[in-house]
mmCIF file with all atom_site columns, C-alpha atoms and ligand atoms in Angstrom:
data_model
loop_
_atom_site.group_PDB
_atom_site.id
_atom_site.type_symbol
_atom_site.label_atom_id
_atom_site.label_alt_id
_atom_site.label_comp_id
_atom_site.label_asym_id
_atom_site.label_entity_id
_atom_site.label_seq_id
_atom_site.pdbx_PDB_ins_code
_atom_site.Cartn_x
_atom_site.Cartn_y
_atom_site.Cartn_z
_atom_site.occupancy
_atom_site.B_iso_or_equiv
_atom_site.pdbx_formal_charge
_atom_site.auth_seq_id
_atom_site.auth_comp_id
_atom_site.auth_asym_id
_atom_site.auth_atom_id
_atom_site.pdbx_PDB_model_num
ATOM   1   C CA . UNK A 1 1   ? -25.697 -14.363 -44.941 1.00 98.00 ? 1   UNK A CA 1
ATOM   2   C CA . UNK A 1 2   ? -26.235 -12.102 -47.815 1.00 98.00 ? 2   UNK A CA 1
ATOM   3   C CA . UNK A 1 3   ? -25.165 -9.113  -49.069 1.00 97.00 ? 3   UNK A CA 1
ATOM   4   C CA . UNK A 1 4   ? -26.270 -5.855  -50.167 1.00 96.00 ? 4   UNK A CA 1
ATOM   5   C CA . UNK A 1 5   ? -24.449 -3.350  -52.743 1.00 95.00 ? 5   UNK A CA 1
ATOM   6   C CA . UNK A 1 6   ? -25.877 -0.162  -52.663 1.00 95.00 ? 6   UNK A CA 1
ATOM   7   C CA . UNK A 1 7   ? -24.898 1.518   -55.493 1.00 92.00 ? 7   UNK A CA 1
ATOM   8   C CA . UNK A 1 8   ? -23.671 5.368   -55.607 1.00 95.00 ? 8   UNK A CA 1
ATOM   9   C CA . UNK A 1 9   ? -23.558 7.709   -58.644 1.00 97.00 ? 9   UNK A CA 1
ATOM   10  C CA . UNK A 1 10  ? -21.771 10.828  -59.676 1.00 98.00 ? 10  UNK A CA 1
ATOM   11  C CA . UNK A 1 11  ? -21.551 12.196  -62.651 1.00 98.00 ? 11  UNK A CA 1
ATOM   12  C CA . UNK A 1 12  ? -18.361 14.459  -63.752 1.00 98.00 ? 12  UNK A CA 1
ATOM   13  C CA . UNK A 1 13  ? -18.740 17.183  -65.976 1.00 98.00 ? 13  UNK A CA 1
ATOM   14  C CA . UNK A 1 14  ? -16.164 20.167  -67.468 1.00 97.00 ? 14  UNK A CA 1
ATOM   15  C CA . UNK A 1 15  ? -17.892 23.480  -66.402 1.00 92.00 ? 15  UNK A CA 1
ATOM   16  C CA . UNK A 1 16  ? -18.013 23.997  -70.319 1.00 94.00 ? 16  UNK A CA 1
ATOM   17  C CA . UNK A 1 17  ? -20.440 20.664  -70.484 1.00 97.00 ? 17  UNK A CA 1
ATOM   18  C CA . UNK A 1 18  ? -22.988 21.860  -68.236 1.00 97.00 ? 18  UNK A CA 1
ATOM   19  C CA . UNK A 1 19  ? -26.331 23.518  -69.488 1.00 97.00 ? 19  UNK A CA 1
ATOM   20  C CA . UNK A 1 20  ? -26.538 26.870  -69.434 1.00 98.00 ? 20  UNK A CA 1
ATOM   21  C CA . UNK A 1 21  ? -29.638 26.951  -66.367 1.00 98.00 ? 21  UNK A CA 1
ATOM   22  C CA . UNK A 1 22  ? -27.164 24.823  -64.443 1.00 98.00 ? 22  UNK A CA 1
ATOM   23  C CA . UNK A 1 23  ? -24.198 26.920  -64.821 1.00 98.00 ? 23  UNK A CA 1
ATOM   24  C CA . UNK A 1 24  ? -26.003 30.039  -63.783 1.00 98.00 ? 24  UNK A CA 1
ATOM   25  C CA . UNK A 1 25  ? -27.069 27.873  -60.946 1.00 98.00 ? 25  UNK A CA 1
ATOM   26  C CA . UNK A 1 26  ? -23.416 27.335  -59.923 1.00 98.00 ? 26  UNK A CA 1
ATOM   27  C CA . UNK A 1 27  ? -22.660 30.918  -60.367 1.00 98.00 ? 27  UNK A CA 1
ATOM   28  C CA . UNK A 1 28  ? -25.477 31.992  -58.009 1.00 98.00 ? 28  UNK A CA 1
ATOM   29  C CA . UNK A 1 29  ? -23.747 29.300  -55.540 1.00 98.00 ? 29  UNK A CA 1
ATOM   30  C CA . UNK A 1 30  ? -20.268 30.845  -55.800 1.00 98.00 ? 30  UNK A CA 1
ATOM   31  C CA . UNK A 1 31  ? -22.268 34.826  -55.619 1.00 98.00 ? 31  UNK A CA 1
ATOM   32  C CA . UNK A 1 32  ? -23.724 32.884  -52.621 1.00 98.00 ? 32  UNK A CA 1
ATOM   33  C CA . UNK A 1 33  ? -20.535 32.502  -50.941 1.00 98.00 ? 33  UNK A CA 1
ATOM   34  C CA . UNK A 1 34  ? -19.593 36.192  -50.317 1.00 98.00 ? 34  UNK A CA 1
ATOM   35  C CA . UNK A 1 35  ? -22.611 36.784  -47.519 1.00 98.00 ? 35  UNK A CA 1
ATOM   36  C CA . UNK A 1 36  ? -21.537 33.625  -45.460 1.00 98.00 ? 36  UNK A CA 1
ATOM   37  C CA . UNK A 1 37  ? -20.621 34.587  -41.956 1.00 98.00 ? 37  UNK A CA 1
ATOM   38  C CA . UNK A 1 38  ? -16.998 32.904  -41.538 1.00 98.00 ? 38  UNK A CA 1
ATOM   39  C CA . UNK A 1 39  ? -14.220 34.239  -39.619 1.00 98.00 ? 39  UNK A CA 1
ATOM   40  C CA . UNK A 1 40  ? -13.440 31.495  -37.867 1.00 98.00 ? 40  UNK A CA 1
ATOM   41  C CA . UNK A 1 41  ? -12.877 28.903  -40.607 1.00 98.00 ? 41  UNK A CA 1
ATOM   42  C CA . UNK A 1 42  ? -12.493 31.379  -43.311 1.00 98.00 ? 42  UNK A CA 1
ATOM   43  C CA . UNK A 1 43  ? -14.135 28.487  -45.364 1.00 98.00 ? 43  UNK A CA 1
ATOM   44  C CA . UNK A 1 44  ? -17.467 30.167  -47.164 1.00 98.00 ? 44  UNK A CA 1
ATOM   45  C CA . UNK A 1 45  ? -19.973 27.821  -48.621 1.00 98.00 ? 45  UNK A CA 1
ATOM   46  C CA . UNK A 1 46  ? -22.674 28.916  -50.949 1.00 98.00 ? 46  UNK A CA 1
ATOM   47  C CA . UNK A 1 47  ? -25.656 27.184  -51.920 1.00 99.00 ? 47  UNK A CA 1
ATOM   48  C CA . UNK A 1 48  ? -28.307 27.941  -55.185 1.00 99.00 ? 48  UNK A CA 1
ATOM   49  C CA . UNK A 1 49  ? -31.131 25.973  -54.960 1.00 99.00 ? 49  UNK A CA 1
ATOM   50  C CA . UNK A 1 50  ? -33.529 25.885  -58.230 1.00 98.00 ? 50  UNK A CA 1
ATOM   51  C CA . UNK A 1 51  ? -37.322 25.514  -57.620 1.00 98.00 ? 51  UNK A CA 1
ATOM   52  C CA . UNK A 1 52  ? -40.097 24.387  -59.640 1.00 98.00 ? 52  UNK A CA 1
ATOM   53  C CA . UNK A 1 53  ? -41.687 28.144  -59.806 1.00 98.00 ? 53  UNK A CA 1
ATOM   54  C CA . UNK A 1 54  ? -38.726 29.508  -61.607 1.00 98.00 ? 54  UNK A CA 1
ATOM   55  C CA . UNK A 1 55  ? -37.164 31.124  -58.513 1.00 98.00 ? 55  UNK A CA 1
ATOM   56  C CA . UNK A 1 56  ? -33.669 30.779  -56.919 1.00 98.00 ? 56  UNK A CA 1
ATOM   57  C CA . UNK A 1 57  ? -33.091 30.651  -53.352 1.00 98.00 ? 57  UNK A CA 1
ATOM   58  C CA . UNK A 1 58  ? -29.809 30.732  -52.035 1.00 98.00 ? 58  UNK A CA 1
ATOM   59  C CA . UNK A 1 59  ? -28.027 30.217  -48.543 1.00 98.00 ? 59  UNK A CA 1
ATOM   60  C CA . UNK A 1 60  ? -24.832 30.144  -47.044 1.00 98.00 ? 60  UNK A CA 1
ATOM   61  C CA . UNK A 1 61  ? -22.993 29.294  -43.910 1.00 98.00 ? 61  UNK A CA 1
ATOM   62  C CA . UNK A 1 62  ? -23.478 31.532  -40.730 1.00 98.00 ? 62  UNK A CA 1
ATOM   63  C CA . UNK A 1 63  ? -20.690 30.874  -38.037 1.00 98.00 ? 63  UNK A CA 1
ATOM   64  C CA . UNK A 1 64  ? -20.916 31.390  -34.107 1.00 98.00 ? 64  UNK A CA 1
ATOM   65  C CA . UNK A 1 65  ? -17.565 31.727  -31.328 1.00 98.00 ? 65  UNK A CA 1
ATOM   66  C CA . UNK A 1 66  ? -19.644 28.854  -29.587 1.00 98.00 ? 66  UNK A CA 1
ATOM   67  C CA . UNK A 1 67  ? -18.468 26.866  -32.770 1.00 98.00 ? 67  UNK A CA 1
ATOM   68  C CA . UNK A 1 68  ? -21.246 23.577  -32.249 1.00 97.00 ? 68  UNK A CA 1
ATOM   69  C CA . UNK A 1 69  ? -23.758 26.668  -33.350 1.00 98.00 ? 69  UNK A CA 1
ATOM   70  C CA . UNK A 1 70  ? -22.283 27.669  -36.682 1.00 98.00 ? 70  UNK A CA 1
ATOM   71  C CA . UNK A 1 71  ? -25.054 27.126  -39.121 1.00 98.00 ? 71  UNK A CA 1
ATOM   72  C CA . UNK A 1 72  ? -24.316 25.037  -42.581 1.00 98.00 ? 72  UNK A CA 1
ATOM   73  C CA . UNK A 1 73  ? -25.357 26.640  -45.649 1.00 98.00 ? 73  UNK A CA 1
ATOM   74  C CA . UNK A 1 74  ? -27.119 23.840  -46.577 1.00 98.00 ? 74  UNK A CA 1
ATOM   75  C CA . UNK A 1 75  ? -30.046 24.620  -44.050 1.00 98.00 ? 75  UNK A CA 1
ATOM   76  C CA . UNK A 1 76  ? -30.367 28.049  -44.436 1.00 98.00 ? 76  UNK A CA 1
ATOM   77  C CA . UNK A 1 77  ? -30.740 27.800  -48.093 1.00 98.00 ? 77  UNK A CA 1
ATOM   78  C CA . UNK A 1 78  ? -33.360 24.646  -47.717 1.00 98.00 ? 78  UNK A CA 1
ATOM   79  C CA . UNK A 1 79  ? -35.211 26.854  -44.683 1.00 98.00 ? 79  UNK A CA 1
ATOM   80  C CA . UNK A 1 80  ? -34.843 30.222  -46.732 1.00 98.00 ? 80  UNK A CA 1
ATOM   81  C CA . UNK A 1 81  ? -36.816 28.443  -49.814 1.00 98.00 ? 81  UNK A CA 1
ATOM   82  C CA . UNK A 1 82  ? -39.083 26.412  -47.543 1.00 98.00 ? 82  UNK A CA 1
ATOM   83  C CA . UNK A 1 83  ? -40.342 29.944  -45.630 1.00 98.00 ? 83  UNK A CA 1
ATOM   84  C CA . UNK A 1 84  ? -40.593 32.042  -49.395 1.00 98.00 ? 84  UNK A CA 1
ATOM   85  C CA . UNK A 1 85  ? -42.294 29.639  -51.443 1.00 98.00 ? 85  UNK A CA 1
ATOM   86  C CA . UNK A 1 86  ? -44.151 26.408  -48.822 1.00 97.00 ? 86  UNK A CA 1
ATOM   87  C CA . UNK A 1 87  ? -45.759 25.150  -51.979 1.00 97.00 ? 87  UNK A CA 1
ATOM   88  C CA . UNK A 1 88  ? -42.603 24.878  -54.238 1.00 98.00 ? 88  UNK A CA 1
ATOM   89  C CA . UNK A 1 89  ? -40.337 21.641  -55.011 1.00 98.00 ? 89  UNK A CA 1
ATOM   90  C CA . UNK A 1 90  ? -37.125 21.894  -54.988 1.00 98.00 ? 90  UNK A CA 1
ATOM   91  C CA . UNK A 1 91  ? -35.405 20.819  -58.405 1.00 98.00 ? 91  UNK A CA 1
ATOM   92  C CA . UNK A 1 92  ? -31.419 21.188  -57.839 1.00 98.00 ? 92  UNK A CA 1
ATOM   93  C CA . UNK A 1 93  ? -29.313 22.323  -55.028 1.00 99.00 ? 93  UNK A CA 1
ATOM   94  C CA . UNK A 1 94  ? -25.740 23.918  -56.146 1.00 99.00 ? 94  UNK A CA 1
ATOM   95  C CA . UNK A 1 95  ? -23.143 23.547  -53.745 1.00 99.00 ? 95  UNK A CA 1
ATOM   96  C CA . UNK A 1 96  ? -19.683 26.146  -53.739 1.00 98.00 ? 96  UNK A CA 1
ATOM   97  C CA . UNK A 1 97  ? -16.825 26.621  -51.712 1.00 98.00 ? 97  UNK A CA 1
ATOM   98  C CA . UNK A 1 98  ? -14.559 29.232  -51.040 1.00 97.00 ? 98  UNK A CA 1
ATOM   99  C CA . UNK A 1 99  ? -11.581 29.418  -48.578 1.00 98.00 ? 99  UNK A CA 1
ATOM   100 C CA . UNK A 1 100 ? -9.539  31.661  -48.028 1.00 97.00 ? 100 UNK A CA 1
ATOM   101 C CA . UNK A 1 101 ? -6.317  29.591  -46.458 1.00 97.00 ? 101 UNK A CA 1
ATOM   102 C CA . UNK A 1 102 ? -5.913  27.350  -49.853 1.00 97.00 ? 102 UNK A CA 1
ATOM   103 C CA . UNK A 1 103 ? -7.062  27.039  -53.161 1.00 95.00 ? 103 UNK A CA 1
ATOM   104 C CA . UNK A 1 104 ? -9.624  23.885  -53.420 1.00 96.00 ? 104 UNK A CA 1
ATOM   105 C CA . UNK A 1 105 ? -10.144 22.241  -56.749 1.00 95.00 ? 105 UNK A CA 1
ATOM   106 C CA . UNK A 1 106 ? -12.355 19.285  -55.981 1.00 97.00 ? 106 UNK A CA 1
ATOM   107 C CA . UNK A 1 107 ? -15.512 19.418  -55.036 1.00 98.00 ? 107 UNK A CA 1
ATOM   108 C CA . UNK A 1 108 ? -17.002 19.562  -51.152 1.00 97.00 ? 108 UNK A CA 1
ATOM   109 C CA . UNK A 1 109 ? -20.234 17.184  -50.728 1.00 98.00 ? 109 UNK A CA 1
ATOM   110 C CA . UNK A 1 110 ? -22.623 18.087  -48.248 1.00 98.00 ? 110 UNK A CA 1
ATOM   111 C CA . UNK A 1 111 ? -21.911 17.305  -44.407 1.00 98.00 ? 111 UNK A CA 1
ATOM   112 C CA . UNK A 1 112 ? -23.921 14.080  -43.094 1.00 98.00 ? 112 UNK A CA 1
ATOM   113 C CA . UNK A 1 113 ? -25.759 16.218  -40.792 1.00 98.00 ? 113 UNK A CA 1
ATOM   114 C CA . UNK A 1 114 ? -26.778 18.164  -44.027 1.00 98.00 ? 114 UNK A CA 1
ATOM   115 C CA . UNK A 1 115 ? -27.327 15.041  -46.034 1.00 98.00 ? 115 UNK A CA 1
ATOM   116 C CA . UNK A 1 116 ? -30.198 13.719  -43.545 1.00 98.00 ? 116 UNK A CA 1
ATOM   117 C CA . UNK A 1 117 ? -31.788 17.500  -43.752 1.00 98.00 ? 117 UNK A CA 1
ATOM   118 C CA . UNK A 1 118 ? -31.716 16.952  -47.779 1.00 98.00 ? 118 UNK A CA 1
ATOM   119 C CA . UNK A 1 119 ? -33.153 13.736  -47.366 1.00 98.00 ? 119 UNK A CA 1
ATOM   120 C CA . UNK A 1 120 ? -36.367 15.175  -45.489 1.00 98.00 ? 120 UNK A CA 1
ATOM   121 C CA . UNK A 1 121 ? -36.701 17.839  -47.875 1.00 98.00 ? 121 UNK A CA 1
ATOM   122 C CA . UNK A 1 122 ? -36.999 15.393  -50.701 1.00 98.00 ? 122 UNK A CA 1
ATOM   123 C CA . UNK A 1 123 ? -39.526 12.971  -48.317 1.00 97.00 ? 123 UNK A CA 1
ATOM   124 C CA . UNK A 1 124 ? -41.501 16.168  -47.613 1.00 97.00 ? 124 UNK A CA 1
ATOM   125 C CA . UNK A 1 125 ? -41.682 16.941  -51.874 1.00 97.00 ? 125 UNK A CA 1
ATOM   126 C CA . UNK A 1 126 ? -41.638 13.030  -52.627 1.00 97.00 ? 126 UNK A CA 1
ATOM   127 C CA . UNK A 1 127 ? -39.374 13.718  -55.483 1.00 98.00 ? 127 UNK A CA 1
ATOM   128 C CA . UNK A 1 128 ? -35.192 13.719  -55.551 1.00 98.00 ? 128 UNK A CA 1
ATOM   129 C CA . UNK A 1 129 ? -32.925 16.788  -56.016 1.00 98.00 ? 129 UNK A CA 1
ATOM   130 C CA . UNK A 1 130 ? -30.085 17.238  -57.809 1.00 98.00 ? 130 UNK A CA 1
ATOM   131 C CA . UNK A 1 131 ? -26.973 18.024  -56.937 1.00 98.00 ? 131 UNK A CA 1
ATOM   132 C CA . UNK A 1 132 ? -24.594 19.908  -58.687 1.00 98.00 ? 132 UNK A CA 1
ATOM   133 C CA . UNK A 1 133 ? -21.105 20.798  -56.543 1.00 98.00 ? 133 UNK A CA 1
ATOM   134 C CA . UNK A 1 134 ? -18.121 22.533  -57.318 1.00 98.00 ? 134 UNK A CA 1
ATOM   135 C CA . UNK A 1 135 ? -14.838 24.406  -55.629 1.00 98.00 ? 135 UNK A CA 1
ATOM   136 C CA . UNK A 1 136 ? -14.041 27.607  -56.551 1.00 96.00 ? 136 UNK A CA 1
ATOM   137 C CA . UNK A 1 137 ? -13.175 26.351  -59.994 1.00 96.00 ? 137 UNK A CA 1
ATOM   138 C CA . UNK A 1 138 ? -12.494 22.828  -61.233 1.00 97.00 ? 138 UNK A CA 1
ATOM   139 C CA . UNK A 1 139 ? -15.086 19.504  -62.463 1.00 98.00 ? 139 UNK A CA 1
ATOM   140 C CA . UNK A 1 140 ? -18.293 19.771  -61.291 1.00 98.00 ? 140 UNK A CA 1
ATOM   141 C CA . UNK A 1 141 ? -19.959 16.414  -59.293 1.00 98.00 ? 141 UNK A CA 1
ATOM   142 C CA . UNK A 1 142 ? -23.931 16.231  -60.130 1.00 98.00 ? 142 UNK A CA 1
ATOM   143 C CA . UNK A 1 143 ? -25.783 13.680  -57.909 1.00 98.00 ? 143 UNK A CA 1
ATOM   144 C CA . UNK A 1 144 ? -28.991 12.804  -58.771 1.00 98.00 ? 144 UNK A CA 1
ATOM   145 C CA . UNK A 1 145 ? -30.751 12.109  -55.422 1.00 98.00 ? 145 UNK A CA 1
ATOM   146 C CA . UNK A 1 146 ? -29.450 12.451  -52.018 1.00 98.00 ? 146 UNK A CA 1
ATOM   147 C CA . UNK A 1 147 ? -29.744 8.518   -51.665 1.00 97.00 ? 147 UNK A CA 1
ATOM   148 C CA . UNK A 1 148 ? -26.447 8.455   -53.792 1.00 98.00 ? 148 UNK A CA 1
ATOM   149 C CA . UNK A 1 149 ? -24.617 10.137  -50.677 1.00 98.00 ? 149 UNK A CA 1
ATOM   150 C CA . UNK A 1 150 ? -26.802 8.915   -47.997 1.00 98.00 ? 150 UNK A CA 1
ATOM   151 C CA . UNK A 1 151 ? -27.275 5.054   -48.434 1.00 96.00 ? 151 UNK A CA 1
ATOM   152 C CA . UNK A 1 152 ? -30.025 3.411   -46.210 1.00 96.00 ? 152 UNK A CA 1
ATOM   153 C CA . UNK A 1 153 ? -31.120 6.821   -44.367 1.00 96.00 ? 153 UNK A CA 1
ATOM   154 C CA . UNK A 1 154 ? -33.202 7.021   -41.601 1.00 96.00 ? 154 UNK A CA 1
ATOM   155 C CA . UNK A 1 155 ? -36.574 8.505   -42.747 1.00 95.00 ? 155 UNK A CA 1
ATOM   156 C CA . UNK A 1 156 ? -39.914 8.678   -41.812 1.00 94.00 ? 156 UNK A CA 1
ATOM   157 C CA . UNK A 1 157 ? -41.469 5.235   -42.829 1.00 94.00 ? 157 UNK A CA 1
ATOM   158 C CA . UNK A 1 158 ? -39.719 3.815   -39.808 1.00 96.00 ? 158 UNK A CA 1
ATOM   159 C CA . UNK A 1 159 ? -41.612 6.019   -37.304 1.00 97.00 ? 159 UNK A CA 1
ATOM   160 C CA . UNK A 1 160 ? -45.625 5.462   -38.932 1.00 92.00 ? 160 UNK A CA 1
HETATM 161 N N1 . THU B 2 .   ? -20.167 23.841  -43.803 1.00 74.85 ? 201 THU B N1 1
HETATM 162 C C1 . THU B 2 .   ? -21.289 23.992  -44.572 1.00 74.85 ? 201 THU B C1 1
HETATM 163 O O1 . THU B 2 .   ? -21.808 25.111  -44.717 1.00 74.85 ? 201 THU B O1 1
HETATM 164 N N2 . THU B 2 .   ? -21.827 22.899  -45.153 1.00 74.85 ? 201 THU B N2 1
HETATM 165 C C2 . THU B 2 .   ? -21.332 21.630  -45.035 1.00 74.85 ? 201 THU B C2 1
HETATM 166 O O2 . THU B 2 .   ? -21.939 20.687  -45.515 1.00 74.85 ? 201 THU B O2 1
HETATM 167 C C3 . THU B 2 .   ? -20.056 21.415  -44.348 1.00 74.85 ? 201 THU B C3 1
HETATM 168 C C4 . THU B 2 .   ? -19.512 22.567  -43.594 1.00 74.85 ? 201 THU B C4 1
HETATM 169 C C5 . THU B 2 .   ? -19.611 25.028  -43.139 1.00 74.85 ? 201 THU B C5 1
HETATM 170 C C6 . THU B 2 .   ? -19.791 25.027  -41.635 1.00 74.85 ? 201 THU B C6 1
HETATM 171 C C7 . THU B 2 .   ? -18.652 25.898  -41.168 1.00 74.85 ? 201 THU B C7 1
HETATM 172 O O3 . THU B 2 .   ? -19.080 27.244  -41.166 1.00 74.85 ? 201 THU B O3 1
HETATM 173 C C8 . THU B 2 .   ? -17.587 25.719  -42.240 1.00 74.85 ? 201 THU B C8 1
HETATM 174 O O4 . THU B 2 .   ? -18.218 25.117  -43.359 1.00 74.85 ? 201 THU B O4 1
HETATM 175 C C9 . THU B 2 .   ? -16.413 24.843  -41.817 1.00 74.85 ? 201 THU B C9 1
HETATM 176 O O5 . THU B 2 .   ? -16.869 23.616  -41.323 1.00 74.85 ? 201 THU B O5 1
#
């Protein structure tokens, strides 16, 4: 037998202690928020994503009453960048929440369904994106590389 640690990083950071690009990142994230489609979960998430050309692309969660359709905001951000700009690389993804039944302080990471949709992005650019993710207010979490979230991922290689 042997064993294997797989090692996960985050970083925390004070608001104050991020640069100023990645701040105006996170505020594009939170803007992000207000055109998610909710009213069933009254949970908005809004996601900034910073590309390579100097654009920003952002997304946010679209909800269905036939709730197994409601739409992350993950995907419609990395779809909404993917259809604007095919060439680009995606450098950093920022990640807000916003609900309206309680205040939330800590961060919300990506759900795993979202996390395997990161991970092809970053197979598709061969190169890792950052994370950046914050509540409403509070420490920000930056990831460098979905692999930090999504240990031994199922990816392409497997299926050559
Ligand atoms: N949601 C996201 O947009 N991203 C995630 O990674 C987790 C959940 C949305 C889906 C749904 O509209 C609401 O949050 C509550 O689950």
């Amino acid at each position: 037998m042997r064993r294997m640690h797989l090692k996960t990083e985050v970083q925390v950071f004070k608001k104050e202690e991020m640069e100023k690009a990645e701040q105006a990142l996170l505020e594009a994230a939170l803007q992000a928020c207000d055109q998610a489609y909710a009213p069933y979960s009254d949970f908005r998430v809004g996601v900034a994503l910073s590309l390579d050309n100097g654009h920003i692309v952002k997304g946010a969660n679209q909800e269905n009453a036939a709730y197994p359709m409601c739409i992350c905001a993950e995907p419609v951000a990395l779809s909404n960048a993917k259809m604007a700009f095919p060439a680009a690389k995606i450098l950093t993804m920022a990640i807000r929440i916003k609900s309206g039944r309680q205040k939330i302080s800590e961060p919300a990471a990506p759900c795993g369904a979202c996390r395997q949709m990161i991970s092809e992005y970053e197979s598709r650019q061969q190169a890792p994106i950052t994370l950046l993710l914050q509540a409403e207010e509070g420490e920000v979490y930056k990831i460098e590389g979905i692999e930090n979230l999504l240990p031994l991922s199922f990816n392409g290689t497997f299926l050559t």
